[in-house]
Structure formats: C-alpha cells, structure tokens
C-alpha positions as YAML, in Angstrom:
chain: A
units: angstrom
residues:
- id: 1
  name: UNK
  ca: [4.33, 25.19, 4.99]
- id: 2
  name: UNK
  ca: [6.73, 27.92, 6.15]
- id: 3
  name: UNK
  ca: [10.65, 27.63, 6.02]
- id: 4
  name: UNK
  ca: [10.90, 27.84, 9.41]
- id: 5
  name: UNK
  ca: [8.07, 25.03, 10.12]
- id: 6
  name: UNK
  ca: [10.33, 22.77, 7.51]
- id: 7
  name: UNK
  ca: [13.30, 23.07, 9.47]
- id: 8
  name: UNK
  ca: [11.98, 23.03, 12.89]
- id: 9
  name: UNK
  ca: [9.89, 19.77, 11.72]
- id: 10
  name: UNK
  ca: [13.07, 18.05, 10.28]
- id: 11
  name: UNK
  ca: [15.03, 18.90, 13.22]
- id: 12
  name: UNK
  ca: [12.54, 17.17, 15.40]
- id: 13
  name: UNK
  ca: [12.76, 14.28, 13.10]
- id: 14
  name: UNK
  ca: [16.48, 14.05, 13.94]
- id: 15
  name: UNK
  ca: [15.56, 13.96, 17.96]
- id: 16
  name: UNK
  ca: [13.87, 11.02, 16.58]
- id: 17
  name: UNK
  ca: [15.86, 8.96, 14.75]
- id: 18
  name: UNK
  ca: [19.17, 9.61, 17.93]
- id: 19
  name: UNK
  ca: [16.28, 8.41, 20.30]
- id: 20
  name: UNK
  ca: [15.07, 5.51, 18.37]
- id: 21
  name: UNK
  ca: [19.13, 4.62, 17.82]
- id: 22
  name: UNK
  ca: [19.95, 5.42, 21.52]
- id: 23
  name: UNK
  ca: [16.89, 3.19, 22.77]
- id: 24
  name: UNK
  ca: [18.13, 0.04, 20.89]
- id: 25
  name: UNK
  ca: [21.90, 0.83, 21.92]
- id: 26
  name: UNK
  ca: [19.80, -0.02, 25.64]
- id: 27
  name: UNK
  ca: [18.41, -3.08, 24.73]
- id: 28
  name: UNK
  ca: [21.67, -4.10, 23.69]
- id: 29
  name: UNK
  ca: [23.03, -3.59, 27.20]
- id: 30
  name: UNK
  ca: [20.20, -6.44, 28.18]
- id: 31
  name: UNK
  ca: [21.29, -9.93, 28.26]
- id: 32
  name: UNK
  ca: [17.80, -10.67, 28.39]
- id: 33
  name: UNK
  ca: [17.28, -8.78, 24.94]
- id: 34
  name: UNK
  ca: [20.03, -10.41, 23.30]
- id: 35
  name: UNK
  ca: [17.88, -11.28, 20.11]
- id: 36
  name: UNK
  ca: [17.28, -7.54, 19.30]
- id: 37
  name: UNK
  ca: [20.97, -7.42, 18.54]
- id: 38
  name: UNK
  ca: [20.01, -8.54, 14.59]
- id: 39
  name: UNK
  ca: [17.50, -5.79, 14.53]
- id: 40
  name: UNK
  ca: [19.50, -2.60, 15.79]
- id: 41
  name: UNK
  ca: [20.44, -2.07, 12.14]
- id: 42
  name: UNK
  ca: [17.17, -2.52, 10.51]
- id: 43
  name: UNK
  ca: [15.80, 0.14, 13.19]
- id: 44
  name: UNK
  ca: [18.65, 2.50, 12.05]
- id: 45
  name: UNK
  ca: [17.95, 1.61, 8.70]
- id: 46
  name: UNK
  ca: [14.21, 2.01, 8.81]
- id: 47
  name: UNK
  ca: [14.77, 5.43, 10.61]
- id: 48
  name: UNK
  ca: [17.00, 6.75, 8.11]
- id: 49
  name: UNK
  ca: [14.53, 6.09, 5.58]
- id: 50
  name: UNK
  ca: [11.94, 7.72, 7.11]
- id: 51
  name: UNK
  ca: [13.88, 10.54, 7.62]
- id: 52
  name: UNK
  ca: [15.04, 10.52, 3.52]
- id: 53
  name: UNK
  ca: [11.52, 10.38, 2.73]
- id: 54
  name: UNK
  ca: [10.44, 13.42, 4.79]
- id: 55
  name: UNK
  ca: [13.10, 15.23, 3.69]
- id: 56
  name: UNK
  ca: [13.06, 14.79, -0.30]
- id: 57
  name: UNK
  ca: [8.56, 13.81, -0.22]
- id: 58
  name: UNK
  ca: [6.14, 16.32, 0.11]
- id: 59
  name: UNK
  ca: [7.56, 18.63, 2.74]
- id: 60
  name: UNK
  ca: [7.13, 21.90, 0.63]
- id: 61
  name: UNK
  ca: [3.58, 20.42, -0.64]
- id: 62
  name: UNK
  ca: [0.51, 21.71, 1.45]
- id: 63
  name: UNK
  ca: [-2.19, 19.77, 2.43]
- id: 64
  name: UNK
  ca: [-4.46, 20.92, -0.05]
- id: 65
  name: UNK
  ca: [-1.97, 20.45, -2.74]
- id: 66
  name: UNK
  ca: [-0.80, 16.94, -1.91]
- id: 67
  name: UNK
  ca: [-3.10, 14.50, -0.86]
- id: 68
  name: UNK
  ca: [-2.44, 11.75, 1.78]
- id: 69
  name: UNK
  ca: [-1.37, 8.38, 0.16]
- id: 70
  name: UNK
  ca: [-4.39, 6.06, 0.46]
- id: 71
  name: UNK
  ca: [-4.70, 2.08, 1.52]
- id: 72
  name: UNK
  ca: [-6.38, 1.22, -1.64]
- id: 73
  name: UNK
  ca: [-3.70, 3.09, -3.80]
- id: 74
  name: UNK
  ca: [-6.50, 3.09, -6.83]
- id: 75
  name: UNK
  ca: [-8.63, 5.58, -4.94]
- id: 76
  name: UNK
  ca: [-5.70, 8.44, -5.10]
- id: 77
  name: UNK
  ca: [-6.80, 10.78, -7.69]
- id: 78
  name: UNK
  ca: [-3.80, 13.10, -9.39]
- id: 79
  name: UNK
  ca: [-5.65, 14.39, -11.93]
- id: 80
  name: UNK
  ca: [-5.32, 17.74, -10.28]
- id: 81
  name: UNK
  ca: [-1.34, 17.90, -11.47]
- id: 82
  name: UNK
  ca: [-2.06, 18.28, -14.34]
- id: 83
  name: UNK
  ca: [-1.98, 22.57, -13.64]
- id: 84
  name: UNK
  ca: [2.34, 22.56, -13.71]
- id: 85
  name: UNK
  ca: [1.55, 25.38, -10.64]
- id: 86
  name: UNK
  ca: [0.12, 22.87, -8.11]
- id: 87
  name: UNK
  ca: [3.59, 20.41, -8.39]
- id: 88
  name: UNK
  ca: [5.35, 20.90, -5.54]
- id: 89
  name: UNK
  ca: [6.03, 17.08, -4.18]
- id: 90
  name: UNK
  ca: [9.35, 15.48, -4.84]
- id: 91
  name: UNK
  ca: [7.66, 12.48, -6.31]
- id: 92
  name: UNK
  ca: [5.05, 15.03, -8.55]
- id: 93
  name: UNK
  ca: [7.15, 13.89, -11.84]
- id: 94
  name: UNK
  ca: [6.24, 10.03, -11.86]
- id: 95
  name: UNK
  ca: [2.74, 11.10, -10.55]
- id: 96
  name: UNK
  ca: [0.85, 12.65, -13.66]
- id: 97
  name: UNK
  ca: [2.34, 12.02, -17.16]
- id: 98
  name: UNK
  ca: [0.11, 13.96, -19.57]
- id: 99
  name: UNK
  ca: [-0.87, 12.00, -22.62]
- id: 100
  name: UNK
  ca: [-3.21, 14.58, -24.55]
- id: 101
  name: UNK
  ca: [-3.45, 18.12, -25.09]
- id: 102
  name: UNK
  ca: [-6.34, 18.66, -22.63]
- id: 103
  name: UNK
  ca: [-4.74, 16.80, -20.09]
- id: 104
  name: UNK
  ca: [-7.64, 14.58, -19.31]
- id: 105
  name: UNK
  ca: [-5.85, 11.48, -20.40]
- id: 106
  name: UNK
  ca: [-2.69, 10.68, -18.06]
- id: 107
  name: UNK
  ca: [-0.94, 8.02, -16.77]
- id: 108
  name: UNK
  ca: [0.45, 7.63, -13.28]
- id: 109
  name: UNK
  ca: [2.83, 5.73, -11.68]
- id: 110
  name: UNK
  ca: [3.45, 4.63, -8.11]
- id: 111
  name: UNK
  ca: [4.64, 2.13, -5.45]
- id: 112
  name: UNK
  ca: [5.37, 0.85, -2.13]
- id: 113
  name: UNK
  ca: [8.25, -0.45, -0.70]
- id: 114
  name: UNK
  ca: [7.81, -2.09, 3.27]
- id: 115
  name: UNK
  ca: [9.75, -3.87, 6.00]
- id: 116
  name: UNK
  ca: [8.85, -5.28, 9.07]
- id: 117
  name: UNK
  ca: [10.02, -6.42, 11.68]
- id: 118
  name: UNK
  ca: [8.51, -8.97, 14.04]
- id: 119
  name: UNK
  ca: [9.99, -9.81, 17.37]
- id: 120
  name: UNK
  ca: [7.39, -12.68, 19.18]
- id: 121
  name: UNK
  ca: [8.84, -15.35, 22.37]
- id: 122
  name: UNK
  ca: [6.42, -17.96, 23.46]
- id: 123
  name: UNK
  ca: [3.91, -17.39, 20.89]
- id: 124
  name: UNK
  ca: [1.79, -20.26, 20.11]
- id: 125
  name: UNK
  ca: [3.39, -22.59, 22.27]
- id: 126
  name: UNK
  ca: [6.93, -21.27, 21.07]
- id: 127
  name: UNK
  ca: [9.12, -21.23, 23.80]
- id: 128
  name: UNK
  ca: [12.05, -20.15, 21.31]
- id: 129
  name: UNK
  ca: [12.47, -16.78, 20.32]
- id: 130
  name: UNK
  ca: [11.34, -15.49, 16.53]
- id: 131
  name: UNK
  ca: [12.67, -13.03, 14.56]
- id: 132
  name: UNK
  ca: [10.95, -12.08, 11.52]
- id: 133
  name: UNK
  ca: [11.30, -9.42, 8.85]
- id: 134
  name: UNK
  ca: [8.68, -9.29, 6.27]
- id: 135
  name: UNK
  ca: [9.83, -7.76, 3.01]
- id: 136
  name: UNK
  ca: [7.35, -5.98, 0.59]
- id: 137
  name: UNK
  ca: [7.31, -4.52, -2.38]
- id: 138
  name: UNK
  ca: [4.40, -3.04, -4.98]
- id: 139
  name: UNK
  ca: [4.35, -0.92, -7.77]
- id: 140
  name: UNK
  ca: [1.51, -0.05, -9.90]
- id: 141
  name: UNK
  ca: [0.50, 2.15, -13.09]
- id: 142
  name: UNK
  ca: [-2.65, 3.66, -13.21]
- id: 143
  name: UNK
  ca: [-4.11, 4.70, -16.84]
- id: 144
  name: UNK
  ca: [-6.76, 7.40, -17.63]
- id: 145
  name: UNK
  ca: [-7.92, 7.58, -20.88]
- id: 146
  name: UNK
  ca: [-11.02, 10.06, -20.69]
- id: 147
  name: UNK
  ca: [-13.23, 10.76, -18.08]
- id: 148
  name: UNK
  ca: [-14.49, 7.39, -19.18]
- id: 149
  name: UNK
  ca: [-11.89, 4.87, -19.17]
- id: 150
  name: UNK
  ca: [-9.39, 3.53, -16.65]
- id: 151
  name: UNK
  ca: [-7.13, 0.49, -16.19]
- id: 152
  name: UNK
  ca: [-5.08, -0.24, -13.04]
- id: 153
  name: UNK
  ca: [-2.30, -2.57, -12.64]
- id: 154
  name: UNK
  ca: [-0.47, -3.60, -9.37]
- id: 155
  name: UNK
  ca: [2.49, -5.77, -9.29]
- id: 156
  name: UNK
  ca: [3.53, -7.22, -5.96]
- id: 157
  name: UNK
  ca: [6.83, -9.05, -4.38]
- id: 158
  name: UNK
  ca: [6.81, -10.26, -0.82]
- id: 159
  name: UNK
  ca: [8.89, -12.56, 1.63]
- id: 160
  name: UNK
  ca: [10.15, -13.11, 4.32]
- id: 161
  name: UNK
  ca: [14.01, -13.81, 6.27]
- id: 162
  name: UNK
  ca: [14.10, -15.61, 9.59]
- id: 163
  name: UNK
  ca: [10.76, -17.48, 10.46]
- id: 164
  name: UNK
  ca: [11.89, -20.50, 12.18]
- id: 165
  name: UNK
  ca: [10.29, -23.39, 10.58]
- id: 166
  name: UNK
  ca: [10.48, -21.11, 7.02]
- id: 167
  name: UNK
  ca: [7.21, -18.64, 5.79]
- id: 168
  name: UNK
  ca: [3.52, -19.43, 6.87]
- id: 169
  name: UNK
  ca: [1.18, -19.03, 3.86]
- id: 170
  name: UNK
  ca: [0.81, -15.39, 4.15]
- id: 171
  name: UNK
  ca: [4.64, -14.47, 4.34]
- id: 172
  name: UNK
  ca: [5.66, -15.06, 0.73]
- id: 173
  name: UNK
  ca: [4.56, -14.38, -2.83]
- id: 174
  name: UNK
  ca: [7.10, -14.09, -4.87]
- id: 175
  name: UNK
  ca: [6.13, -12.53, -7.74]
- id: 176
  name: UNK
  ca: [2.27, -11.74, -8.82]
- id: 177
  name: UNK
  ca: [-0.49, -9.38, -10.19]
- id: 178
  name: UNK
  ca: [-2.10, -8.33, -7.20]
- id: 179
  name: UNK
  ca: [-4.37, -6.28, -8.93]
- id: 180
  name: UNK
  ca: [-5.53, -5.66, -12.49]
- id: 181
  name: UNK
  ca: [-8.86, -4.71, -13.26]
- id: 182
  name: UNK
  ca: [-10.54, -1.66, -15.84]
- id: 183
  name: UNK
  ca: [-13.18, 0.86, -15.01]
- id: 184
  name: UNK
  ca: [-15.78, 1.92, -17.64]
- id: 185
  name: UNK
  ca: [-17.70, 4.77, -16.17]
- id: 186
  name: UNK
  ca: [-20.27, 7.53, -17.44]
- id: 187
  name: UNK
  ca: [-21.99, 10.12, -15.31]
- id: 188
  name: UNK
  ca: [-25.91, 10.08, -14.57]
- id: 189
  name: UNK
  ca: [-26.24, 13.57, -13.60]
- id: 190
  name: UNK
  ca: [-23.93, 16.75, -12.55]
- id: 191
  name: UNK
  ca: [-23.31, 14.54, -9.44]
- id: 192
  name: UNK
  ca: [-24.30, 10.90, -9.64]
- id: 193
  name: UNK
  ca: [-21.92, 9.11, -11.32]
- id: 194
  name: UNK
  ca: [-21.86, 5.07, -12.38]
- id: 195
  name: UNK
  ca: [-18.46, 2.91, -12.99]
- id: 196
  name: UNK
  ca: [-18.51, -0.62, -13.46]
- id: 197
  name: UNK
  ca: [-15.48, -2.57, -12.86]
- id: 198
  name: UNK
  ca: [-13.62, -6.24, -14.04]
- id: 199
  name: UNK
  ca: [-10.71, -7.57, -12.86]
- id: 200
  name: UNK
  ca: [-8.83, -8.47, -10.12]
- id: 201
  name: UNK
  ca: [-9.28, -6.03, -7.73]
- id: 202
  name: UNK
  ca: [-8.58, -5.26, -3.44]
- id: 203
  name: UNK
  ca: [-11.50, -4.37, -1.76]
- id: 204
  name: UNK
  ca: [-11.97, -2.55, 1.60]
- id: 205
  name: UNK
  ca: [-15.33, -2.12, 3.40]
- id: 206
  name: UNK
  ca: [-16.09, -0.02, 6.68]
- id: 207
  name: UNK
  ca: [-13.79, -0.95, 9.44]
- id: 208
  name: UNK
  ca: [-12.49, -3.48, 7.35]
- id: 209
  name: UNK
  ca: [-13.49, -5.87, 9.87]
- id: 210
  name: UNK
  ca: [-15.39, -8.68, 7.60]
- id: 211
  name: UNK
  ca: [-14.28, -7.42, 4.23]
- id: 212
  name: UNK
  ca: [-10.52, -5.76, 3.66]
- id: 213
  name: UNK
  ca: [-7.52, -6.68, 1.51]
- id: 214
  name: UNK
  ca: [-5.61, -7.80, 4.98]
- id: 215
  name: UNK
  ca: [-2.99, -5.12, 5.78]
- id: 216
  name: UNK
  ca: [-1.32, -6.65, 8.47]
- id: 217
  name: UNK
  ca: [-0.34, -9.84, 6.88]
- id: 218
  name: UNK
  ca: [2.90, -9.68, 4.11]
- id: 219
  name: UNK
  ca: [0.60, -10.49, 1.60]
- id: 220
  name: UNK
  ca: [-2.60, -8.53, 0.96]
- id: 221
  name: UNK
  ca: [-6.11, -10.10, 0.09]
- id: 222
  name: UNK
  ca: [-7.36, -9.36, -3.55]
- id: 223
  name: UNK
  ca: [-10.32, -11.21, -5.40]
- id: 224
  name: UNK
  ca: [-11.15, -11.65, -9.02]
- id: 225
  name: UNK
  ca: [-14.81, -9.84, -9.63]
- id: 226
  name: UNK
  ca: [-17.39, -7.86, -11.14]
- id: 227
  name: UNK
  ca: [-18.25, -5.17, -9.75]
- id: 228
  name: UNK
  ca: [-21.06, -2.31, -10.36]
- id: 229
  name: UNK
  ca: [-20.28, 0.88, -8.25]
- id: 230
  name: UNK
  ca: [-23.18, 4.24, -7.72]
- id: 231
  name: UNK
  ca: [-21.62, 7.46, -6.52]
- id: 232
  name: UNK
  ca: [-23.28, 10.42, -5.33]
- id: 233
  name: UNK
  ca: [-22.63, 13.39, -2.91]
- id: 234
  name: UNK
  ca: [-25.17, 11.74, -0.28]
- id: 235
  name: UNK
  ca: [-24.40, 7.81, -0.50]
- id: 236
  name: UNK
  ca: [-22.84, 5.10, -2.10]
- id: 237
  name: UNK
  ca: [-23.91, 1.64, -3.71]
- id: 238
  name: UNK
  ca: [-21.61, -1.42, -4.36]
- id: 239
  name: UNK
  ca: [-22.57, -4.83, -6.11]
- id: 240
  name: UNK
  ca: [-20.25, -7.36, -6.42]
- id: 241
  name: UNK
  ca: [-19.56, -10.52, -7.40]
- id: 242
  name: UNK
  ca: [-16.24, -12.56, -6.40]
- id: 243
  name: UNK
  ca: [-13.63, -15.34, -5.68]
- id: 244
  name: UNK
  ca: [-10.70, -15.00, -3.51]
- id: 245
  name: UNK
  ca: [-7.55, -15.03, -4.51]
- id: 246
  name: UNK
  ca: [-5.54, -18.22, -3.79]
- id: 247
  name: UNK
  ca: [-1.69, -17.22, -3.06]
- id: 248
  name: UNK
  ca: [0.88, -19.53, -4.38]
- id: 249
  name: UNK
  ca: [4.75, -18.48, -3.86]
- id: 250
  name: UNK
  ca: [5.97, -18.92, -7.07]
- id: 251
  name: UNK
  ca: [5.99, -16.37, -10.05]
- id: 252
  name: UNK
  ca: [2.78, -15.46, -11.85]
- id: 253
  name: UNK
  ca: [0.88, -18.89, -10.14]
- id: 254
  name: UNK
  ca: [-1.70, -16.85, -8.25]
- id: 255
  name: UNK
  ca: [-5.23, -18.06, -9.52]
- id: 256
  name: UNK
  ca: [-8.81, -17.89, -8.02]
- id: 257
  name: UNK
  ca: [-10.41, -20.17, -5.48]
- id: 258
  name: UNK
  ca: [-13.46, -22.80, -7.45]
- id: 259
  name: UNK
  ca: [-14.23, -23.53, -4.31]
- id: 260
  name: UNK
  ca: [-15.75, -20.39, -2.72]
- id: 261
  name: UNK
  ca: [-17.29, -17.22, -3.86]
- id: 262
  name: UNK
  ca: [-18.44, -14.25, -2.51]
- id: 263
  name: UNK
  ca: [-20.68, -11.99, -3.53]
- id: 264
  name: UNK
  ca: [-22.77, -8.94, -1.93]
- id: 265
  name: UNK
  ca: [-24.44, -5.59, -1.99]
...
C-alpha cells in the first residue's frame, strides 16, 4: 500500500467517524429517540476504536502479506512469519513466536474483543423499549509443534448490561473454554493431507445455515467431538462425531449435553 493510499484511506476514516458522531448528535435532537441518548458514547467509542485499529493494524501490510482474520480463528495460518521480511502488521509480534531453529514449531497468540449494541421497541410483544449491549471477549493460543502436531485453546468471557428482565441464555458466560481440542496430522501424498482432531471444538459448515458456531448470538456454539478431516486440492471430507455444548454462566461450568448428539459426514 502506498503512502499516499494510507493517508488518503485514514483521512476518509475520519469523514467517518465526524459523520457517525454528527448522525447520533441528530437523534439526540428527537424526542422520539430519546433512548439512543445512552448509546451516543458507545458509538463514539466504538468509532474511535475502529479508527485505533486501522491506524496501528495492518495498514502498511499488503494483502498478500497479511491475511484476513477468519471466523473460525483456528483456520488462520501464520506460519508464513516466520521469514522476519514478511512482518509488517502491528500485531506481527504476538502472531508467530518461534520455538525451534527451523522455525516449524511456533506458537501464536490471538484474540477478540466485541461490543454490541442492540436497540429493539415492541419486540416480542415488548411495548417498552430495550437497550442492550453485549460484551465479548476471547483470546486463544495456538501451538505448532511440527508439521504434525497442534493444540488450540480458546478462552471466552461474555455478558451483557441492560436487558430488561436480566440476560436470556445466550447473553452471558462468564468465564469458559470455548474451545480446546489437538490435531494429529500426517500427509498422504504431495497434496492429500489427513488430520484427525479431539476436543472441544467450533464448527462451521457451508452457509452456516444448519451447522455454525452461532455468530450472532453473545455466546458462540462449540461441541465436544471427534473428528477425522481429508484435504486435497480438489475436495474435502469431514467425519464427525459430537455433543453440544451446554452454556452455564458461571466460571469453568460449561459441560456437554447427555441428552443429544450429533454426528455426520
């Protein structure tokens, strides 16, 4: 990315953030909008880390350089920092942490931090206005020892301020594993490769219509399973088997469901 791309990019992104801050000034003006009074400062808030994030995260990194962050954070593969010449994103550093000589073992580090904000009136039969922000927060290590041996672990802290009536089921989790599971892989030819996988785990299929680890929700979907994975350049081939993941609100309480399991090719 040029220099003068950077700056005409992060000028646009202050347009931005005086619109966004301009538009809820408006609302404010509304009697009829009195509600979005609380969230004015989370917008401003929310803007202004957008804006830190653009400005200190990847905007001297090209695209082949950096890859996109993914929804299933386990897919993101850094190996490819481990040549010093290709680390150009802020967070680079916490992203590849070399643990033998020929770089093949690493360990990488990562996380997400989300708020939301939820603004519904006469929802359900609610004639009274709800104001919602969903806090989230994960952060995971990923471990690489090998080409043959992986282990991922995914902490996760979510909950909620202002639901009327207090959080639904999917709102709060205070502190958990969302995901811990190992990989034990070897390769079947120059190109076909086969991993097999135990622990708990998020899993994402197609659209994500039937099978996904629930995005929009505060808490995500994860199930404890088996899983045997084929990869190749022309198709792929998934076995698993499962139970969900019952979510509890306390700390560490999160445990599997007896009652149903789920299982497919």
């Amino acid at each position: 990315m040029e220099l003068n791309d950077i700056v005409a990019n992060k000028r646009a992104l202050i347009q931005s953030i005086n619109l966004i801050c301009a538009h809820n000034h408006g609302l404010m003006q509304n009697p009829m909008t009195f509600d979005f009074l609380r969230m004015t400062g989370i917008f401003r808030v929310t803007a202004l880390c957008a804006g830190l994030i653009f400005l200190f995260g990847g905007a001297s990194a090209t695209a082949a350089e950096a890859p996109n962050y993914k929804t299933l954070r386990f897919d993101e593969d850094y190996s490819y920092l481990a040549d010093p010449a290709l680390r150009s994103d802020f967070w680079d550093p916490i992203k590849y942490f070399r643990l033998t000589e020929d770089g093949r073992s690493y360990l990488s580090l990562g996380g997400e931090w989300r708020e939301r904000l939820e603004y519904s009136k006469g929802f359900l039969y609610k004639p009274y206005p709800d104001t919602v922000v969903l806090h989230r927060l994960m952060l995971h290590a990923d471990l690489h020892l090998g080409d043959n041996f992986r282990s991922f672990v995914q902490l996760s802290s979510q909950n909620e301020s202002g639901r009327h009536g207090g959080p639904i089921s999917t709102d709060r989790d205070d502190l958990d594993v969302q995901q811990a599971f190992i990989d034990v892989s070897g390769s079947l030819s120059e190109n076909e490769r086969a991993i097999a996988r135990v622990g708990r785990q998020e899993m994402l299929y197609g659209s994500g219509r039937f099978v996904a680890m629930r995005e929009g929700p505060n808490v995500r979907r994860s199930f404890d399973a088996g899983k045997a994975m084929y990869r190749s350049p022309t198709f792929d081939l998934d076995g698993f088997v499962s139970r969900p993941v019952l979510i509890d609100p306390g700390v560490f309480d999160d445990t599997w469901d007896d009652s149903r399991a789920f299982w497919g090719v």
